[in-house]
mmCIF file of C-alpha atoms in Angstrom:
data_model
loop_
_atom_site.group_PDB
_atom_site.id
_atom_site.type_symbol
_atom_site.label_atom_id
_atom_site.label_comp_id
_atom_site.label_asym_id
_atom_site.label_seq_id
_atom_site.Cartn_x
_atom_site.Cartn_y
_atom_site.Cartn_z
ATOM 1 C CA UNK Y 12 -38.391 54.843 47.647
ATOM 2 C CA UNK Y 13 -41.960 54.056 49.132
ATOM 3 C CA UNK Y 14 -45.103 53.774 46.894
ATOM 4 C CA UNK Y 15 -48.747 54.050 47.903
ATOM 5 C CA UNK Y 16 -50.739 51.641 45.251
ATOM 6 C CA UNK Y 17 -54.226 52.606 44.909
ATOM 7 C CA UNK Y 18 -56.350 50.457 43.448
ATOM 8 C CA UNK Y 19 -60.267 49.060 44.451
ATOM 9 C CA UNK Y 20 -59.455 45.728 42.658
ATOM 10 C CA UNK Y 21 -57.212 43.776 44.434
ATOM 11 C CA UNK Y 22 -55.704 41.634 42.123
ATOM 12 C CA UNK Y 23 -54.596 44.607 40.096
ATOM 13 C CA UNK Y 24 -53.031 46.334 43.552
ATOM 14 C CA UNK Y 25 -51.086 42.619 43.083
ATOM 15 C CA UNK Y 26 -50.086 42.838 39.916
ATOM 16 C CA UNK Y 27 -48.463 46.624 40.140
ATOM 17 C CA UNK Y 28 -46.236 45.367 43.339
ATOM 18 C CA UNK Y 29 -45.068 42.700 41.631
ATOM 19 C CA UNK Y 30 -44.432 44.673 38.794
ATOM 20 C CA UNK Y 31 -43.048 47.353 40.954
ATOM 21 C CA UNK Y 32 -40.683 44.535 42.725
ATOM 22 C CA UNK Y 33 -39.155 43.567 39.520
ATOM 23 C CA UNK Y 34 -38.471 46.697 38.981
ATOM 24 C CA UNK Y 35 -36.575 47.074 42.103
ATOM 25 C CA UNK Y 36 -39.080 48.580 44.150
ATOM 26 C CA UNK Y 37 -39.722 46.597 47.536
ATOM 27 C CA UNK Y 38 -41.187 49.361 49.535
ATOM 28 C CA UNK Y 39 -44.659 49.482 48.489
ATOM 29 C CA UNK Y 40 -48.237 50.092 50.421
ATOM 30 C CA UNK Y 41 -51.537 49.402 49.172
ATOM 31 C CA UNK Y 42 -54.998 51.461 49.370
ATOM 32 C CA UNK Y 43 -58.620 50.419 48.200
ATOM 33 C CA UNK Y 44 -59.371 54.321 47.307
ATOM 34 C CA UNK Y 45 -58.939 57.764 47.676
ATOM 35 C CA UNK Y 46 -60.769 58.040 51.179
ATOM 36 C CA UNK Y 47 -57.976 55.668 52.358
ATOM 37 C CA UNK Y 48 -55.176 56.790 50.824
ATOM 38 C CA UNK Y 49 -55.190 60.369 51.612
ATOM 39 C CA UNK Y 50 -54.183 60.205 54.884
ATOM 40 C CA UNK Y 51 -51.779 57.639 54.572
ATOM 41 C CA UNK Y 52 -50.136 59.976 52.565
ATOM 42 C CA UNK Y 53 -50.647 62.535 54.537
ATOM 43 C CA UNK Y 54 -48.858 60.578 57.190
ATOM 44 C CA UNK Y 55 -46.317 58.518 56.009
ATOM 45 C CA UNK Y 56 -44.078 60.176 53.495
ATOM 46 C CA UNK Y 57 -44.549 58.521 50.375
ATOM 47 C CA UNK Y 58 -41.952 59.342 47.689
ATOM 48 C CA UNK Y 59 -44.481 57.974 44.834
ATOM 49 C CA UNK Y 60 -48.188 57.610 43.703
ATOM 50 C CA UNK Y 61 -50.150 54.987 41.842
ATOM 51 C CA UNK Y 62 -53.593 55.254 41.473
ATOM 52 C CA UNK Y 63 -56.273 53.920 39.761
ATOM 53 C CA UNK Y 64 -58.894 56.433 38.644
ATOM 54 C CA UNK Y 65 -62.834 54.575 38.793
ATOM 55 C CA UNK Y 66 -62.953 53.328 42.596
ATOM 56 C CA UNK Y 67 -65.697 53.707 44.833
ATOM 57 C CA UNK Y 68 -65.523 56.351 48.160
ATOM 58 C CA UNK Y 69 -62.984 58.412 46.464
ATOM 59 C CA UNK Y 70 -61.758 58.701 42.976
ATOM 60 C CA UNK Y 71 -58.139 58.851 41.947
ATOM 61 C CA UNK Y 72 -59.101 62.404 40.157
ATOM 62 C CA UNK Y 73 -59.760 63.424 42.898
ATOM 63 C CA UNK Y 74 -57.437 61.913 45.043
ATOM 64 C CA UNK Y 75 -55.036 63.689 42.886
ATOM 65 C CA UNK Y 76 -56.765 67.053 43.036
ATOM 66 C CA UNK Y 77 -56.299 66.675 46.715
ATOM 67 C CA UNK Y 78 -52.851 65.895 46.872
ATOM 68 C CA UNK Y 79 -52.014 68.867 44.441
ATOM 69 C CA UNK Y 80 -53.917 71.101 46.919
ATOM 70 C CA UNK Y 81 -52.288 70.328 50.427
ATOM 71 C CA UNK Y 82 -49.171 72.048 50.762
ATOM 72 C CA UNK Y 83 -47.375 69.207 52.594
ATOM 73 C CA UNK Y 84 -47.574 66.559 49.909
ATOM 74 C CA UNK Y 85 -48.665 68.324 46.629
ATOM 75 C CA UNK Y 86 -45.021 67.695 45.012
ATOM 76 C CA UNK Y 87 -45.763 63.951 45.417
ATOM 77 C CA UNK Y 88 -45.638 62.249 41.559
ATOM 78 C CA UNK Y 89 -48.589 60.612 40.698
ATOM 79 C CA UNK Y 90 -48.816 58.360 37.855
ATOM 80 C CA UNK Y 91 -52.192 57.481 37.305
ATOM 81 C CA UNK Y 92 -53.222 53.290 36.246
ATOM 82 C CA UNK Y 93 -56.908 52.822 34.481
ATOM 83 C CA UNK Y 94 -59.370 51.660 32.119
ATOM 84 C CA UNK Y 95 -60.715 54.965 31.578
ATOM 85 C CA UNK Y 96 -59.341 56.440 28.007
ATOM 86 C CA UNK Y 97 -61.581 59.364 27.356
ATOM 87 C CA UNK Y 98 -59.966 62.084 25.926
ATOM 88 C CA UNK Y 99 -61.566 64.485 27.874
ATOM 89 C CA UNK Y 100 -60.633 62.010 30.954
ATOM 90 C CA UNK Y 101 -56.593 62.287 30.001
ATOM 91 C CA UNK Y 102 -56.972 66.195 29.609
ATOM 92 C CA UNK Y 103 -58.775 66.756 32.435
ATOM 93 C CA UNK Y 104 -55.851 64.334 34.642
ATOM 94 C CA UNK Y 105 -53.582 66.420 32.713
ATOM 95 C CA UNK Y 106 -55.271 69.574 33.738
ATOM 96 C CA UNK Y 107 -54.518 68.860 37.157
ATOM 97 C CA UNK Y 108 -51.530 67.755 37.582
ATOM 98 C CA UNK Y 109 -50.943 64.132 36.834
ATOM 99 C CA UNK Y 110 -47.300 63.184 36.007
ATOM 100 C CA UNK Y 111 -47.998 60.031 33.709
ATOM 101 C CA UNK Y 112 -50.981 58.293 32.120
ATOM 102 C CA UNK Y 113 -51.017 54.454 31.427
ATOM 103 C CA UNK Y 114 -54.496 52.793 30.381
ATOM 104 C CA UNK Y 115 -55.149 49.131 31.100
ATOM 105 C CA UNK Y 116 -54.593 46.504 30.525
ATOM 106 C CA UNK Y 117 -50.645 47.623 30.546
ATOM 107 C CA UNK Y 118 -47.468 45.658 30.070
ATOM 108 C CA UNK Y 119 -44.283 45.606 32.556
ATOM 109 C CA UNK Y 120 -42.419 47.571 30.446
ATOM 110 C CA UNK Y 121 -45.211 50.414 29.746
ATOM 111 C CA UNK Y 122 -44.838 50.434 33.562
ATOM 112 C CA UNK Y 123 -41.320 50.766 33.545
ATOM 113 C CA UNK Y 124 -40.856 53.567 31.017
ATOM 114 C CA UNK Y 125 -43.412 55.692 32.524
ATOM 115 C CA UNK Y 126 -41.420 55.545 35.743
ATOM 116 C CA UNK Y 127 -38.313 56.469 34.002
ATOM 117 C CA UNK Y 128 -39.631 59.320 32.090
ATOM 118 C CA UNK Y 129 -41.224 60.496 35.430
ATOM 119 C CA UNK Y 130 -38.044 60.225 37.495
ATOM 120 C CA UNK Y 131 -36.019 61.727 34.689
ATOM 121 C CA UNK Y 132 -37.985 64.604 34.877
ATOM 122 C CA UNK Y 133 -37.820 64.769 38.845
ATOM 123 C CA UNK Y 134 -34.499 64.744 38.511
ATOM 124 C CA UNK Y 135 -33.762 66.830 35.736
ATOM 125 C CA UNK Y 136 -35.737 69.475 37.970
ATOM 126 C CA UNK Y 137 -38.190 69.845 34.788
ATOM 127 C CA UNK N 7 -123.071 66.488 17.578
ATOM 128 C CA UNK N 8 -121.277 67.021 14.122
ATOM 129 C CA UNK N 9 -118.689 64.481 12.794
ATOM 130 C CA UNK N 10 -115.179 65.859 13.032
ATOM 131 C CA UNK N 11 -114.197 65.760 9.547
ATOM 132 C CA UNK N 12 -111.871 68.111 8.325
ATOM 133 C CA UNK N 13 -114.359 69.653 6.000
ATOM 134 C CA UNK N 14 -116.933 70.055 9.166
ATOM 135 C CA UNK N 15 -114.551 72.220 10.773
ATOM 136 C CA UNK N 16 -113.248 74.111 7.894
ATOM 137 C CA UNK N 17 -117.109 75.249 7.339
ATOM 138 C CA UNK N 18 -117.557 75.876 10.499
ATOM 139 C CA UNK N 19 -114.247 78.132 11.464
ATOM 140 C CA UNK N 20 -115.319 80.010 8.154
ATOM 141 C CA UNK N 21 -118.944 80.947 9.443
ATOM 142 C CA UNK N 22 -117.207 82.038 12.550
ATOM 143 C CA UNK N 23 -114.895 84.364 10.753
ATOM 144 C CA UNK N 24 -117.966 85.476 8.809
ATOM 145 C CA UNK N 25 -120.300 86.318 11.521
ATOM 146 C CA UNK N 26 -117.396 88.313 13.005
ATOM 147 C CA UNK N 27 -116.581 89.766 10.159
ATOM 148 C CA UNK N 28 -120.554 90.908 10.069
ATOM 149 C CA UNK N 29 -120.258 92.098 13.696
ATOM 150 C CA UNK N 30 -122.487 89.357 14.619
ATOM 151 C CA UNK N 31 -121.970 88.744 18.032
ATOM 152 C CA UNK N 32 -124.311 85.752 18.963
ATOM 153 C CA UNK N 33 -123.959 83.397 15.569
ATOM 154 C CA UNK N 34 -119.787 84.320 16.201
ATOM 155 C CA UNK N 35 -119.709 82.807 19.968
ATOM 156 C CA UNK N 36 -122.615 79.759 18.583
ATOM 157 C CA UNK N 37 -120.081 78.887 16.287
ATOM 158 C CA UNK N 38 -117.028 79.358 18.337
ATOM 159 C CA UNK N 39 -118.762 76.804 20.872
ATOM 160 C CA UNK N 40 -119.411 73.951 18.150
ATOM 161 C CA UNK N 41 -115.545 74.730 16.960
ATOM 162 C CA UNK N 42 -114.265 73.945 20.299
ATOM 163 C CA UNK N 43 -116.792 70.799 20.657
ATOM 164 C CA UNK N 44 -115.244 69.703 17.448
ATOM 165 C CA UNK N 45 -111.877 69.273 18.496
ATOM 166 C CA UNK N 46 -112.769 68.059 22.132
ATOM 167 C CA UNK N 47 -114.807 64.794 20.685
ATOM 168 C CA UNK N 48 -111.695 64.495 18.569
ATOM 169 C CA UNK N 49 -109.304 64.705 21.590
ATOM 170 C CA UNK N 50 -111.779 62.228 23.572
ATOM 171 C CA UNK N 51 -111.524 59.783 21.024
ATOM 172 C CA UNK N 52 -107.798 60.368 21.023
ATOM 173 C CA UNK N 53 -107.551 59.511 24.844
ATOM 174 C CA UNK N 54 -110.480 56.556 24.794
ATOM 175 C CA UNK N 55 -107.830 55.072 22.061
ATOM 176 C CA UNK N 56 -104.824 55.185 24.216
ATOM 177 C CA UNK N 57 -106.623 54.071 27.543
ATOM 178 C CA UNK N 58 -107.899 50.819 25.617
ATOM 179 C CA UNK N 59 -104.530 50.282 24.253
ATOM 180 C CA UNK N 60 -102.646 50.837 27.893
ATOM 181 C CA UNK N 61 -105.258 48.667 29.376
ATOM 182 C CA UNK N 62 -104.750 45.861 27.278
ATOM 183 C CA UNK N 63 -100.807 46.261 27.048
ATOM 184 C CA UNK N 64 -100.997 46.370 31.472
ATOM 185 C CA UNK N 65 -103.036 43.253 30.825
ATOM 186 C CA UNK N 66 -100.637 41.810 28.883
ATOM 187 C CA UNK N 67 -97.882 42.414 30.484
ATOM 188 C CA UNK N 68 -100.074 41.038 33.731
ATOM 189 C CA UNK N 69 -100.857 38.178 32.091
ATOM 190 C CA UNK N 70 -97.097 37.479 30.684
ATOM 191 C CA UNK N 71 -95.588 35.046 32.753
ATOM 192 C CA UNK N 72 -92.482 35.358 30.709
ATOM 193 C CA UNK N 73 -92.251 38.850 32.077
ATOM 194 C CA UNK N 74 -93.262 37.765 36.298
ATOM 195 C CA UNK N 75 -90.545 35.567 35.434
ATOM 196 C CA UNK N 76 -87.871 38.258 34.159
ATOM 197 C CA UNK N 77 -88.499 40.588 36.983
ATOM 198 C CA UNK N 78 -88.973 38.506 40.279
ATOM 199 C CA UNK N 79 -86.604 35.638 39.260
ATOM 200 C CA UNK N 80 -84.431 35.835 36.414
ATOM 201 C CA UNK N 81 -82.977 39.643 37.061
ATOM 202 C CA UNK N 82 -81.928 38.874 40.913
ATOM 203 C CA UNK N 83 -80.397 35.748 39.512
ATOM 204 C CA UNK N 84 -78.289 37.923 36.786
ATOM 205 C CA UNK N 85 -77.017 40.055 39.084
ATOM 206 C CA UNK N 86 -75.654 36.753 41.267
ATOM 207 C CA UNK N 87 -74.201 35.480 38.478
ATOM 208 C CA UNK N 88 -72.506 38.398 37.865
ATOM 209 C CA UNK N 89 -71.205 38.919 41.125
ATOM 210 C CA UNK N 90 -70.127 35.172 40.888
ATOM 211 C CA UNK N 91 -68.592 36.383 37.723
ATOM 212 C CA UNK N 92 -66.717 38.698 39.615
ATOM 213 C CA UNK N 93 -65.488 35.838 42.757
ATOM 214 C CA UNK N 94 -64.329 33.556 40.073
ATOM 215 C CA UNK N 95 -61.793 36.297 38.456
ATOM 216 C CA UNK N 96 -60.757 37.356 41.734
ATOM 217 C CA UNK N 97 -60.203 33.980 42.826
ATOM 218 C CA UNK N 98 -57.998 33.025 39.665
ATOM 219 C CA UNK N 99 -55.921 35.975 39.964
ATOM 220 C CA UNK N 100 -54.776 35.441 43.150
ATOM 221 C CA UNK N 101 -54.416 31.434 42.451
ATOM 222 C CA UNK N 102 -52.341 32.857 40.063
ATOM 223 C CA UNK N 103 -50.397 35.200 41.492
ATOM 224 C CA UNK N 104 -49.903 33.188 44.543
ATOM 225 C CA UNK N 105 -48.473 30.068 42.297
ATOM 226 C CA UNK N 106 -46.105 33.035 40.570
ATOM 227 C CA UNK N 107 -44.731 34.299 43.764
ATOM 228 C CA UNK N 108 -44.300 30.850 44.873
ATOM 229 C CA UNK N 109 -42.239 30.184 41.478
ATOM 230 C CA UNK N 110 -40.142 33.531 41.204
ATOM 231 C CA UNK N 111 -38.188 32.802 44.112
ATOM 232 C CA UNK N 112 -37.157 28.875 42.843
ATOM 233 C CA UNK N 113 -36.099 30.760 39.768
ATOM 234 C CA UNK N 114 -33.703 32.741 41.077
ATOM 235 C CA UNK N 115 -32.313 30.553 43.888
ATOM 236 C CA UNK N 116 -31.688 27.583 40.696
ATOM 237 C CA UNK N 117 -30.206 30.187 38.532
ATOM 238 C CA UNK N 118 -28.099 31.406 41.405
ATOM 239 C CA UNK N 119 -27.207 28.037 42.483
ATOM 240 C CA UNK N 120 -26.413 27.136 38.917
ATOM 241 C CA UNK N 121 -24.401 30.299 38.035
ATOM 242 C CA UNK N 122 -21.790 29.457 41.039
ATOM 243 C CA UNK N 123 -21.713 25.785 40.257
ATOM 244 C CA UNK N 124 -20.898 26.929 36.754
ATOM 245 C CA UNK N 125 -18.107 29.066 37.331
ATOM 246 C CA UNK N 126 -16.357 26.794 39.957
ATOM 247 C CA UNK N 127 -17.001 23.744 37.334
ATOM 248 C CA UNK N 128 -15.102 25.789 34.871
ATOM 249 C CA UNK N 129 -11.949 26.313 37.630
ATOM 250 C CA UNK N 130 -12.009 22.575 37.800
ATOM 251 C CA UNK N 131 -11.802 22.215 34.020
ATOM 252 C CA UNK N 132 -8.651 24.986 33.516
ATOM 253 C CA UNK N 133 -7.102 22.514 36.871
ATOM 254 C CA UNK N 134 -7.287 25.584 39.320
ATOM 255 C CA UNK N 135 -8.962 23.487 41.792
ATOM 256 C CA UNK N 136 -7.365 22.070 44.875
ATOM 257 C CA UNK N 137 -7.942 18.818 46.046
ATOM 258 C CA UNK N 138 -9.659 20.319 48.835
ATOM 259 C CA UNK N 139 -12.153 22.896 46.703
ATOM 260 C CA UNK N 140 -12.616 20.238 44.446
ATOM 261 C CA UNK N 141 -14.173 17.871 47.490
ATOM 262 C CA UNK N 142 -16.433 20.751 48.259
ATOM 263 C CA UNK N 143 -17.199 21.334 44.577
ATOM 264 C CA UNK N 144 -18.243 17.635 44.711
ATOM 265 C CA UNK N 145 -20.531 17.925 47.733
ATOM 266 C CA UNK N 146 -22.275 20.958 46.182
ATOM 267 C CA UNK N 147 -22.687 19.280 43.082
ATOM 268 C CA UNK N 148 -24.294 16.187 45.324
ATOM 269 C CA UNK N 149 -26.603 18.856 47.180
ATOM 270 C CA UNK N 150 -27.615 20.714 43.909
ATOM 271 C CA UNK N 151 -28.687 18.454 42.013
ATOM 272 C CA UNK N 152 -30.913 16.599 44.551
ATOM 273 C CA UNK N 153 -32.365 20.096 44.938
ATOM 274 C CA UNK N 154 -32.430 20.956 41.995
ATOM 275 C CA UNK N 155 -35.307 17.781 41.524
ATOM 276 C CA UNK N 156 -37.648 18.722 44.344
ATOM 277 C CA UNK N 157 -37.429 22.508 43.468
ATOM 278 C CA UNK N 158 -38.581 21.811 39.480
ATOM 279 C CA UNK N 159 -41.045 19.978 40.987
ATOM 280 C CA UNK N 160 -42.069 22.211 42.603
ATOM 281 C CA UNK N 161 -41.978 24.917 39.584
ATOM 282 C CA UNK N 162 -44.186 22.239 37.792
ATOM 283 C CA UNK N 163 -46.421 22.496 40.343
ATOM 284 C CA UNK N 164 -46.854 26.570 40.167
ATOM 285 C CA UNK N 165 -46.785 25.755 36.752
ATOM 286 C CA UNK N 166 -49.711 23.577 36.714
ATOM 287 C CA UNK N 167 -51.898 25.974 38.924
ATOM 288 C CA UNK N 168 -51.332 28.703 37.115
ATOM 289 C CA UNK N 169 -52.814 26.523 34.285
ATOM 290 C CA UNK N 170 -55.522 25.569 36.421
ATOM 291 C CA UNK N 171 -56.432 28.940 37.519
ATOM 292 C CA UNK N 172 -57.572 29.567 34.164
ATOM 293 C CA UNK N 173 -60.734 27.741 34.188
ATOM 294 C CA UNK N 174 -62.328 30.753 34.958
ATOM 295 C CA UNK N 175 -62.461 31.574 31.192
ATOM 296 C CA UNK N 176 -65.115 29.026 30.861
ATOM 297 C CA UNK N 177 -67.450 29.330 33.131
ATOM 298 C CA UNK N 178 -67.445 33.212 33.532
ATOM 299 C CA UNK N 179 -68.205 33.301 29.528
ATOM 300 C CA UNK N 180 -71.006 31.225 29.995
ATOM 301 C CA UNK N 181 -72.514 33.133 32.659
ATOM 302 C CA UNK N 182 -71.850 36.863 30.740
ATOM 303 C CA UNK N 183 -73.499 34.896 27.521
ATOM 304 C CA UNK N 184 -76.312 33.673 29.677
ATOM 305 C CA UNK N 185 -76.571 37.521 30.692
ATOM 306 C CA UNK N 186 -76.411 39.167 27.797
ATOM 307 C CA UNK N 187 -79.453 36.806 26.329
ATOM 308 C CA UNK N 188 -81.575 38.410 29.446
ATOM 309 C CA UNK N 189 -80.667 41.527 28.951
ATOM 310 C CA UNK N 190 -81.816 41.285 25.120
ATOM 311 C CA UNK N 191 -85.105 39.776 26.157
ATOM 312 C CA UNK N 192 -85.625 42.740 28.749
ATOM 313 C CA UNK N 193 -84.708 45.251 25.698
ATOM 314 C CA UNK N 194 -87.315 44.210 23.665
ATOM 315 C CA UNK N 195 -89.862 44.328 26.057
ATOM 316 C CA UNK N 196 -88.619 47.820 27.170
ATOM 317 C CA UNK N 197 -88.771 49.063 23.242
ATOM 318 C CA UNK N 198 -92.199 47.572 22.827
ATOM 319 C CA UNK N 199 -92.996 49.751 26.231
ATOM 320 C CA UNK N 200 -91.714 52.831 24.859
ATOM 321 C CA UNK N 201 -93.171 52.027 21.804
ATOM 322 C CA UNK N 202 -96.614 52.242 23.319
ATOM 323 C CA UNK N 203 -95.934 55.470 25.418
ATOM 324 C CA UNK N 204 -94.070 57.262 22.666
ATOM 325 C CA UNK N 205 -97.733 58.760 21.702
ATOM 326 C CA UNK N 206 -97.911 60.690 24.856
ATOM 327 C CA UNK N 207 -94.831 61.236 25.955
ATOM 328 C CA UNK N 208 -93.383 61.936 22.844
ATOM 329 C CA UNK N 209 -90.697 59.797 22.439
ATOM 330 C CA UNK N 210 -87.001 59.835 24.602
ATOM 331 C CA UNK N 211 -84.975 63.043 25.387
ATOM 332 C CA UNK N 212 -81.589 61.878 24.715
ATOM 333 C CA UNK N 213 -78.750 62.080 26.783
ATOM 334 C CA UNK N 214 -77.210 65.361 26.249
ATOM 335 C CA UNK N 215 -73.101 65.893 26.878
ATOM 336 C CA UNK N 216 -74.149 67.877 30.054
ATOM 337 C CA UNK N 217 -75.974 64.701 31.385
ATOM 338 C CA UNK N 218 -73.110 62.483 30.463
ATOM 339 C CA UNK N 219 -70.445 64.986 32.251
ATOM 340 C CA UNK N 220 -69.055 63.268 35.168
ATOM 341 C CA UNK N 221 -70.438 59.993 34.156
ATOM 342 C CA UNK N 222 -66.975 57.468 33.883
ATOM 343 C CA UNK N 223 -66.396 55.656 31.137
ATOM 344 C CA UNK N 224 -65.144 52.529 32.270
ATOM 345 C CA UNK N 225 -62.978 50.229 30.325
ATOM 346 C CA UNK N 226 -63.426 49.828 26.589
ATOM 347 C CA UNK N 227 -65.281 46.624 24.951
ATOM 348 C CA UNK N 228 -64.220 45.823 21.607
ATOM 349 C CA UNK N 229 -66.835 46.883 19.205
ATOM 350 C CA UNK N 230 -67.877 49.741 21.468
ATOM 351 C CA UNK N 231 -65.472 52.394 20.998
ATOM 352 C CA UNK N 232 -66.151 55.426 19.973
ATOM 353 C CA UNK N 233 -64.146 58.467 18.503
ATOM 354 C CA UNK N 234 -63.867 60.136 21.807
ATOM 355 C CA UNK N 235 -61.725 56.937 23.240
ATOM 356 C CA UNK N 236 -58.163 56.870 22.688
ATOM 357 C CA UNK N 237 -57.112 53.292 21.646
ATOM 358 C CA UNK N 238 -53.761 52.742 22.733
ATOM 359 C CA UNK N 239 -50.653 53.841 25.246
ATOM 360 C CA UNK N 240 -49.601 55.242 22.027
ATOM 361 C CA UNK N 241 -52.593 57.686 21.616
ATOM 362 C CA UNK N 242 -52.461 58.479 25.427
ATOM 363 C CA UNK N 243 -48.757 59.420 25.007
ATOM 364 C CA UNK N 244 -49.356 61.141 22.086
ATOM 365 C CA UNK N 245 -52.226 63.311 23.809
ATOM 366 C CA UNK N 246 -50.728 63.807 26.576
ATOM 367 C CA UNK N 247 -47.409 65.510 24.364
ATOM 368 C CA UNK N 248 -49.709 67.357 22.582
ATOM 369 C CA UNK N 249 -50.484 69.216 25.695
ATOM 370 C CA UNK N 250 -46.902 69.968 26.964
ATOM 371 C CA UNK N 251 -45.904 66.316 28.789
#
């Protein structure tokens, strides 16, 4: 399983790979936006997505608008990681495609269940 | 030139009507003339009023050091602060985060350590130990626990700069405070300024939804929320089953 972190702060690209570590994922890569992480993905076959949404360059909305619109990788789960908690903001994720929602700051197990709903899905072929 | 009082114009916008009214075409246009003269001394005393009182609020605003001050010093010095604001969180985290992944891994080699120390120690106790196993047991025992000092020791240390890291706190709330006292200062200034211009340009157009659209909202500060923020992973979750997830 290989996971593309995307995230403009640092420390919080940190804090999900550790998190994702104790979790039992070891495979992870990191981006500082969208502009950088879209053709890493386009590239390298990620099997997951974690992206914040406010980052400069690129945003993870649209980061994940572009994913779900290139054939190649637009089945790629995306679980989205940020401060923003508009409604409209959730919807409009929603709206286009995003496969989980977790607003900061977030605990390990938040983390955790979203994953497992989001695999359980995957594999439940819902 | 006739004063502009309201009774002055009201006699003479009737003699107008009237000398219409009488088809008479000369007196109608003389009167039509001193109508409009009326309200233009009015409007020039309207616009002598607000020059004075721009001139002497640009003077004032010349003359306020306090405000020379705000603008060529204090402002470019906010926004270091902030950025310092910004190196000192950054820096913590990772002092942080380094000292955790330093400690993780003692954790689990100790508890690893300990967990086959524990099991073979109980062997010994039921007397399923050979001589043999129980020389090893010995040695491991010897080379455990001598371990075991300089690797707590060295969780201490994590420990402590994890502590340390937090200094942060401090010095970052002092410099937001410092901030925020600036950026009430500037506010009143700016009301006062809109204040004074709120006679001509009639006051602020407020920022419609359409302006706002696309605008992020950024985290949430306590005490800022409003009803279109969801609070919690539990609202989020709850939202986002609303529509279908």
């Amino acid at each position: 399983m290989k996971i593309l972190i995307v995230d403009d702060f640092s420390t919080m690209r940190r804090i999900i790979k550790n998190l994702l570590r104790d979790l039992g994922f070891n495979n992870t890569e990191e981006a500082d936006d969208g502009q950088t992480a879209l053709p890493m993905l386009k590239k390298n076959n990620y099997d997951f997505l974690v992206t914040d949404w406010n980052m400069p360059g690129m945003t993870g909305i649209d980061l994940l608008k572009a994913v779900r619109a290139d054939p190649e990788i637009n089945t790629l789960p995306v679980l989205m990681v940020t401060a923003e908690q508009k409604k409209e903001q959730i919807v409009e994720a929603a709206q286009a495609g995003v496969n989980g929602y977790i607003v900061k700051p977030f605990t390990a197990t938040t983390l955790k269940e979203k994953l497992d709903k989001i695999f359980e899905r995957i594999n439940g072929g819902g | 030139m006739q004063d502009e009082t309201p009774q002055n114009v009201l006699e003479t916008a009737r003699a107008y009507v009237q000398a219409l009214e009488q088809n008479e075409q000369e007196t109608a246009e003389e009167k039509l003339s001193e109508l409009a003269s009326l309200q233009e001394s009015k409007l020039f005393n309207e616009l002598g009023k607000l020059t004075r009182e721009f001139h002497d609020a640009l003077n004032s605003f010349r003359h306020d050091e306090r405000f020379a001050e705000l603008a060529e010093d204090e402002i470019p010095d906010a926004k270091q602060r902030l950025h310092y604001v910004i190196e000192r969180t950054d820096d913590a985290a990772h002092r942080t985060l380094n000292a955790v992944e330093q400690a993780i891994p003692l954790c689990i080699s100790l508890k690893d350590k300990s967990d086959h120390l524990h099991k073979t120690w109980l062997k010994f106790t039921n007397r399923e130990l050979t001589p043999k196993e129980f020389r090893t047991l010995s040695k491991e025992l010897d080379t455990f626990l001598e371990s075991a000092v300089s690797e707590t020791s060295n969780l201490k240390g994590s420990m402590d700069e994890v502590l340390m890291a937090q200094d942060f706190q401090d010095i970052t709330g002092q410099i937001i405070r410092r901030v925020i006292q600036l950026v009430e200062e500037l506010e009143g200034g700016l009301v006062n300024l809109v204040k004074l211009g709120g006679g001509i340009v009639g006051g602020r157009k407020k920022k419609t939804d359409e302006d706002k659209k696309g605008e992020l909202a950024g985290p949430v500060i306590p005490g800022m929320e409003d009803s279109n923020i969801v609070a919690t992973q539990d609202d989020v979750d709850d939202l986002l089953s609303s529509l279908g997830f």
